[in-house]
Amino acid sequence: MSLQPLRAALLLSASLLAASPLMVVAQNAYAEAVAPWMDRTLSTDQRVAMLLAQMTAEEKRLLVFGYASGDQLTQFDPSVIPGLNTKEVVANVIPGSAGYIPGIPRLGIPAQFQTDASMGVRNHLMPRTSLPSSLATAASWDPQVTEAGGRMIGTEARLSGFNIMLAGGINLLREPRNGRNFEYTGEDPLLAAEMGAGLIRGVQSVHVVSTVKHFSINAQETGRTTLSAQISEPALRMSDNLAFELAIERSSPGSVMCSYNKINDVHACENEALLTDTLKRDWGYKGYVMSDWGAVHSTVQAANAGLDQQSGFPFDKQAYFGEGLKRALLDGSVPASRLDDMVRRILWALIDKGVMANPVAKGEIDFEAHHRVAQTAAEDSLVLLKNDKALLPLSGRKQILLVGSYADKGVLAGGGSSSVSPVGGNAVTGLEPKGWPGPVVWQPSSPLKALQAQLPKARISYLSGDDLNAAARAARSADVVIVFVHQWAGEGFDVSLDLNGQQDELVRAVAKANPNTVVVVESGGPVFMPWKDEVRAILSAFYPGARGGAAIARVLSGKVNPSGHLPLTFPASEAQFVHQDLPGGDLPPNSSFTVRYTEGAAVGYKWFDLKGYTPLFAFGQGLSYTTFRMDGLKAQAVAGAGERLAIDFTLSNTGAREGKAVGQVYVAAPKSAGWEAPRRLVGFRKLSLSKGQSQTVSLTVDPRLLAVYDEATSEWVIAPGTYEVQLGAASDDIRTRVKVTLAGQRFAARQVKAVP
Ligand code: BGC
């Protein structure tokens, strides 16, 4: 078929966008006639096959090789990609963005414009709206919250000219010191998957491809490019990879990003067991695997193991999927069928997610509306950890003192490739580090100003807290003191759980001066709180996003009833860590080392249960200004391919005001089941309940959450026996239990059907 008419048709189509609906229909029909792969009545697979058949070898290679943006691009030798003009790439890449892959206009294949990341469009040249950190929104325990957030950031991506978002970080919080924990969705595979899937669905709902990452077990930043994560196959399938498997099923991301680290001595981006056997064969994944920026180390091994697109050149040492792949295809070390498969997968994502049919167009962003989305997300996510003598909400208090952490100016955000430049500018400039992974960003949403607006009758003042004596003195004459503490975390480094500087001393000095002390914690992940028993209230805000200050003020004042629950465990001390010393922490940079994840799938609360440790705050904790009853628990085994559990329970609001309850269902297995730990979270539901209201919830437990992985047969195995189903408001606040007997079953790990 001659493609000239298509070109003409597509050009015509663009010029007709503003034409009458009738003309557009006629135009689309014409485009579909000459470009049958644009026909939306055909399946994605059919359309991909038609389009692939039109492509030359050179065009195919073009799609599997991605460029970074920025100065690096102008420095490399254009001959590494024959036929490609560097100037053309430099001219088209969006400045300050993550990356770019040229399109193929003659076939209507759009260029791929890539942007970071899960909290919003990250670009130092483009101020955009930041959601709360992913760990924060995971604390909402409500996938609708992350879905709304995903839709908002996807919309900003699209209006900024991007069609690929590197959004969807879901690595399990295995290492409490991991500097990127804030980019992920907590320590439990089911919760992490559900919350990450919400975000991905939201991004993709506006025809932007989303990227679940970093596949896999990228659990710490120290030595991230040189370490090998050592873990057994069953443990991996039952923990980090279970999160990826469930998230992929529930959201169908167009792409998966393989991580920097090695897994069992093989780099993730050239790991056949991971990319081909697990992801593509067993999970039936149809999208493409893109590398993290600088995570490729070979051509033949990576290509044959299942990597589909090298990203961000020249972050890698060589153009492995450029000139390297061309040579490998010529000498047959990478079969042509593999190149076809890479391209098929990329086209599948572009067509299936509607990127091809809905070209991006830059446009105006409704920042006010988008900031409201970010604020609502924060309001649903803040976690009230302690509230002795109902100190909060603050209503009726006349004199309130705020202390510390620039609470007069803004709220903290995490650093690195996910750091969104705030609309309105950085509220606190000049802090170290100014360079990567800085600058340290404070979102310009002042808790002080927001609280003053919420409580106009109160006298509310602020002190920096630099002078402990002055803070203590001022605290004495206040009705309530709110101390803000913070921990900055970011990409490329890990953190201590001890708050830096004299923040602990500040809390203690204030609490000693005034028992009515509230602490608001802005952190990347868990922190130690040696003063926990000395203060009356603690609110965990993580990094609360573009309107975090407003959300904090509305929760403190009582306008919003807190409903977040911890998606992670806060350890009480380092003695409770799996690794007392941070693996590789004592080695010179760039050393290779192995991290033995001997805890296997016993991550987070599972580890604490196994060891009998009492944490500082347990997984699932979160208080409300109202009270809830949780009862009516019923559990019934449902036979079928993959034994399931049908669960019913009732949540009732027994307090004096409306509120949101999270019913958390855990299952404890008999020892004979061989679980990694005594219990697992198997389901949850968040409900908004008015005063006195009750509602019944029914949910079905995915059979994989009841099973262990049998490596010898590649099957999931549910052991027969009596299991205990627990319903509670937190992992350490179980309200009711029932027993259920499971017959036991084995089912193939290959393409398990998602629970309807
Ligand atoms: C990060 C990724 C990010 C990529 C592109 C890498 O440093 O690990 O999460 O998407 O850079 O900016």
Short mmCIF file of C-alpha atoms in Angstrom, two decimals, residues 363-632:
data_model
loop_
_atom_site.label_atom_id
_atom_site.label_comp_id
_atom_site.label_asym_id
_atom_site.label_seq_id
_atom_site.Cartn_x
_atom_site.Cartn_y
_atom_site.Cartn_z
CA GLY A 363 -2.49 24.00 26.52
CA GLU A 364 -3.41 25.98 29.57
CA ILE A 365 -3.51 24.20 32.92
CA ASP A 366 -6.20 24.91 35.49
CA PHE A 367 -3.81 25.06 38.44
CA GLU A 368 -6.52 26.09 40.89
CA ALA A 369 -8.58 22.98 40.11
CA HIS A 370 -5.48 20.77 40.11
CA HIS A 371 -4.25 22.13 43.42
CA ARG A 372 -7.66 21.25 44.86
CA VAL A 373 -7.12 17.64 43.74
CA ALA A 374 -3.74 17.66 45.51
CA GLN A 375 -5.33 19.14 48.65
CA THR A 376 -8.13 16.57 48.75
CA ALA A 377 -5.57 13.81 48.31
CA ALA A 378 -3.63 15.16 51.30
CA GLU A 379 -6.78 15.53 53.40
CA ASP A 380 -7.59 11.87 52.78
CA SER A 381 -4.05 10.80 53.62
CA LEU A 382 -2.83 12.59 56.75
CA VAL A 383 -2.45 10.07 59.57
CA LEU A 384 -3.35 11.00 63.13
CA LEU A 385 -1.09 8.73 65.18
CA LYS A 386 -1.79 9.98 68.67
CA ASN A 387 -4.45 12.23 70.21
CA ASP A 388 -4.42 11.98 73.99
CA LYS A 389 -7.26 13.64 75.84
CA ALA A 390 -8.72 14.61 72.46
CA LEU A 391 -6.30 17.53 72.21
CA LEU A 392 -7.21 17.78 68.56
CA PRO A 393 -9.15 19.25 66.86
CA LEU A 394 -8.06 22.73 67.89
CA SER A 395 -11.47 24.39 67.80
CA GLY A 396 -11.97 26.86 70.65
CA ARG A 397 -8.25 27.38 71.33
CA LYS A 398 -7.35 31.03 71.66
CA GLN A 399 -3.59 31.14 71.59
CA ILE A 400 -1.72 28.78 69.31
CA LEU A 401 2.02 28.68 68.69
CA LEU A 402 3.58 27.00 65.66
CA VAL A 403 7.26 26.13 65.84
CA GLY A 404 9.84 24.90 63.34
CA SER A 405 10.31 23.50 59.84
CA TYR A 406 9.40 26.71 57.99
CA ALA A 407 5.75 26.16 58.94
CA ASP A 408 5.25 29.86 58.17
CA LYS A 409 6.25 29.25 54.56
CA GLY A 410 5.46 25.80 53.25
CA VAL A 411 5.71 22.04 53.39
CA LEU A 412 8.57 19.76 52.43
CA ALA A 413 8.91 17.63 49.27
CA GLY A 414 11.33 14.82 48.39
CA GLY A 415 14.36 15.24 46.13
CA GLY A 416 15.54 13.71 42.87
CA SER A 417 13.89 12.88 39.58
CA SER A 418 10.37 13.04 41.03
CA SER A 419 10.69 16.52 42.51
CA VAL A 420 8.04 18.82 41.02
CA SER A 421 8.86 22.54 40.65
CA PRO A 422 6.15 24.33 42.60
CA VAL A 423 3.72 26.78 41.08
CA GLY A 424 4.52 30.00 42.93
CA GLY A 425 8.17 29.05 43.45
CA ASN A 426 10.15 27.26 46.10
CA ALA A 427 9.03 28.56 49.50
CA VAL A 428 12.46 28.12 51.08
CA THR A 429 15.45 28.67 48.85
CA GLY A 430 19.16 28.25 49.33
CA LEU A 431 19.19 25.07 51.41
CA GLU A 432 21.81 22.38 50.78
CA PRO A 433 22.15 20.45 48.55
CA LYS A 434 21.52 22.99 45.83
CA GLY A 435 22.59 20.53 43.13
CA TRP A 436 21.25 17.00 42.45
CA PRO A 437 19.28 15.47 44.13
CA GLY A 438 18.32 18.96 45.28
CA PRO A 439 17.27 21.62 45.25
CA VAL A 440 15.41 21.02 48.47
CA VAL A 441 11.85 21.97 47.60
CA TRP A 442 9.32 23.41 50.03
CA GLN A 443 5.90 23.66 48.46
CA PRO A 444 4.54 27.19 49.02
CA SER A 445 1.58 26.16 51.15
CA SER A 446 2.02 27.73 54.57
CA PRO A 447 0.47 25.81 57.48
CA LEU A 448 0.60 29.04 59.51
CA LYS A 449 -1.40 31.08 57.01
CA ALA A 450 -3.84 28.24 56.42
CA LEU A 451 -4.44 27.79 60.13
CA GLN A 452 -4.95 31.53 60.59
CA ALA A 453 -7.57 31.37 57.85
CA GLN A 454 -9.25 28.36 59.46
CA LEU A 455 -9.32 29.83 62.98
CA PRO A 456 -9.79 33.58 62.52
CA LYS A 457 -10.62 34.13 66.19
CA ALA A 458 -7.44 32.54 67.52
CA ARG A 459 -4.11 34.29 67.94
CA ILE A 460 -1.66 32.18 66.00
CA SER A 461 2.05 32.91 65.88
CA TYR A 462 5.20 31.23 64.59
CA LEU A 463 8.76 30.75 65.80
CA SER A 464 11.54 29.12 63.82
CA GLY A 465 12.61 26.98 66.76
CA ASP A 466 16.28 27.80 66.21
CA ASP A 467 16.38 29.10 69.77
CA LEU A 468 15.13 26.32 72.06
CA ASN A 469 14.81 28.58 75.08
CA ALA A 470 12.78 31.15 73.19
CA ALA A 471 10.50 28.38 71.87
CA ALA A 472 10.02 26.96 75.38
CA ARG A 473 9.31 30.42 76.79
CA ALA A 474 6.72 31.18 74.13
CA ALA A 475 5.21 27.71 74.56
CA ARG A 476 4.41 28.40 78.20
CA SER A 477 1.90 31.11 77.39
CA ALA A 478 0.17 29.27 74.53
CA ASP A 479 -2.95 27.09 74.81
CA VAL A 480 -1.51 24.64 72.32
CA VAL A 481 1.88 24.35 70.64
CA ILE A 482 2.33 22.66 67.29
CA VAL A 483 5.90 21.66 66.55
CA PHE A 484 6.70 20.83 62.93
CA VAL A 485 9.57 18.41 62.39
CA HIS A 486 10.93 17.15 59.10
CA GLN A 487 13.23 14.68 57.40
CA TRP A 488 14.41 15.34 53.86
CA ALA A 489 14.84 12.27 51.66
CA GLY A 490 15.54 11.89 47.97
CA GLU A 491 16.90 9.86 45.14
CA GLY A 492 20.46 8.59 45.24
CA PHE A 493 20.92 8.46 49.00
CA ASP A 494 19.46 6.79 52.06
CA VAL A 495 18.48 8.41 55.29
CA SER A 496 18.73 8.04 59.03
CA LEU A 497 15.49 7.67 60.96
CA ASP A 498 16.83 10.12 63.53
CA LEU A 499 15.61 13.64 62.87
CA ASN A 500 18.54 15.88 62.07
CA GLY A 501 19.74 18.95 63.90
CA GLN A 502 18.14 19.71 67.25
CA GLN A 503 14.60 18.79 66.26
CA ASP A 504 14.18 16.11 68.94
CA GLU A 505 15.48 18.55 71.57
CA LEU A 506 13.09 21.19 70.29
CA VAL A 507 10.08 18.89 70.70
CA ARG A 508 11.22 17.93 74.20
CA ALA A 509 11.85 21.51 75.27
CA VAL A 510 8.43 22.61 74.05
CA ALA A 511 6.61 19.59 75.48
CA LYS A 512 8.25 20.20 78.85
CA ALA A 513 7.05 23.78 78.79
CA ASN A 514 3.53 22.96 77.65
CA PRO A 515 1.89 19.51 77.82
CA ASN A 516 -0.53 20.49 75.08
CA THR A 517 2.02 19.79 72.40
CA VAL A 518 1.16 18.49 68.95
CA VAL A 519 3.89 17.29 66.57
CA VAL A 520 3.40 17.38 62.81
CA VAL A 521 5.91 15.14 61.03
CA GLU A 522 6.90 15.78 57.41
CA SER A 523 9.03 12.86 56.32
CA GLY A 524 9.94 10.59 53.43
CA GLY A 525 9.15 7.47 55.44
CA PRO A 526 9.32 6.30 59.03
CA VAL A 527 11.24 8.32 61.62
CA PHE A 528 12.10 7.68 65.25
CA MET A 529 10.18 9.67 67.86
CA PRO A 530 12.04 9.47 71.15
CA TRP A 531 9.59 12.06 72.51
CA LYS A 532 6.48 10.09 71.58
CA ASP A 533 5.31 9.71 75.19
CA GLU A 534 6.00 13.35 76.05
CA VAL A 535 3.59 14.90 73.55
CA ARG A 536 -0.19 14.65 73.38
CA ALA A 537 -0.77 14.44 69.63
CA ILE A 538 1.16 13.38 66.54
CA LEU A 539 0.09 13.91 62.93
CA SER A 540 2.07 12.23 60.17
CA ALA A 541 1.90 14.25 56.95
CA PHE A 542 4.75 12.61 54.98
CA TYR A 543 5.32 15.04 52.08
CA PRO A 544 1.81 16.46 51.70
CA GLY A 545 2.08 18.14 48.27
CA ALA A 546 1.12 21.45 46.70
CA ARG A 547 -1.62 22.26 49.21
CA GLY A 548 -0.18 20.34 52.13
CA GLY A 549 -0.27 23.34 54.45
CA ALA A 550 -3.98 23.82 53.85
CA ALA A 551 -4.69 20.12 54.38
CA ILE A 552 -2.74 20.06 57.66
CA ALA A 553 -4.59 23.16 58.88
CA ARG A 554 -7.98 21.69 58.02
CA VAL A 555 -7.23 18.47 59.88
CA LEU A 556 -5.80 20.29 62.92
CA SER A 557 -8.77 22.65 63.06
CA GLY A 558 -11.27 19.84 62.66
CA LYS A 559 -12.75 20.96 59.33
CA VAL A 560 -11.51 17.64 58.00
CA ASN A 561 -11.72 14.44 60.01
CA PRO A 562 -8.42 12.56 59.59
CA SER A 563 -8.75 9.19 57.88
CA GLY A 564 -5.26 8.15 56.77
CA HIS A 565 -3.74 4.90 58.01
CA LEU A 566 -0.08 3.95 57.93
CA PRO A 567 0.94 2.01 54.80
CA LEU A 568 4.11 1.10 56.67
CA THR A 569 5.42 0.24 60.10
CA PHE A 570 7.31 2.86 62.11
CA PRO A 571 10.07 0.89 63.88
CA ALA A 572 10.85 1.78 67.48
CA SER A 573 14.61 1.39 67.08
CA GLU A 574 17.33 0.18 64.74
CA ALA A 575 17.40 -3.10 66.65
CA GLN A 576 14.14 -3.93 64.86
CA PHE A 577 15.58 -3.49 61.35
CA VAL A 578 16.30 -6.56 59.25
CA HIS A 579 19.75 -5.11 58.55
CA GLN A 580 21.16 -3.29 61.57
CA ASP A 581 23.71 -1.57 59.35
CA LEU A 582 22.67 -0.26 55.98
CA PRO A 583 24.04 -2.75 53.43
CA GLY A 584 26.98 -1.21 51.58
CA GLY A 585 26.83 1.86 53.78
CA ASP A 586 30.42 1.44 54.91
CA LEU A 587 31.86 0.75 51.45
CA PRO A 588 33.48 3.26 49.09
CA PRO A 589 31.08 4.54 46.39
CA ASN A 590 30.79 2.27 43.33
CA SER A 591 31.68 -0.87 45.30
CA SER A 592 29.85 -3.99 44.25
CA PHE A 593 28.14 -5.86 47.05
CA THR A 594 25.32 -8.25 47.79
CA VAL A 595 22.28 -7.55 49.93
CA ARG A 596 20.86 -10.77 51.30
CA TYR A 597 17.15 -10.31 51.82
CA THR A 598 17.01 -13.17 54.30
CA GLU A 599 13.64 -11.97 55.56
CA GLY A 600 12.30 -13.08 52.17
CA ALA A 601 8.66 -12.12 51.87
CA ALA A 602 8.41 -11.17 55.56
CA VAL A 603 8.46 -7.45 54.82
CA GLY A 604 7.25 -4.72 57.18
CA TYR A 605 4.57 -5.78 59.67
CA LYS A 606 5.14 -9.40 58.67
CA TRP A 607 8.72 -9.14 59.96
CA PHE A 608 7.49 -7.50 63.16
CA ASP A 609 4.87 -10.25 63.67
CA LEU A 610 7.46 -12.93 63.02
CA LYS A 611 9.92 -11.47 65.48
CA GLY A 612 7.33 -10.43 68.06
CA TYR A 613 8.59 -6.83 67.96
CA THR A 614 6.43 -3.97 69.16
CA PRO A 615 6.86 -1.08 66.72
CA LEU A 616 6.63 2.64 67.43
CA PHE A 617 3.47 2.71 65.29
CA ALA A 618 2.03 -0.38 63.65
CA PHE A 619 1.04 -0.87 60.02
CA GLY A 620 -2.53 0.27 59.42
CA GLN A 621 -2.74 2.67 62.38
CA GLY A 622 -4.67 5.91 62.03
CA LEU A 623 -7.06 7.70 64.36
CA SER A 624 -10.23 9.67 63.68
CA TYR A 625 -12.23 12.33 65.50
CA THR A 626 -15.14 9.88 65.50
CA THR A 627 -15.34 6.19 66.49
CA PHE A 628 -16.20 3.13 64.45
CA ARG A 629 -17.58 -0.30 65.20
CA MET A 630 -16.40 -3.18 63.04
CA ASP A 631 -18.41 -6.39 63.23
CA GLY A 632 -20.56 -8.86 61.30
#
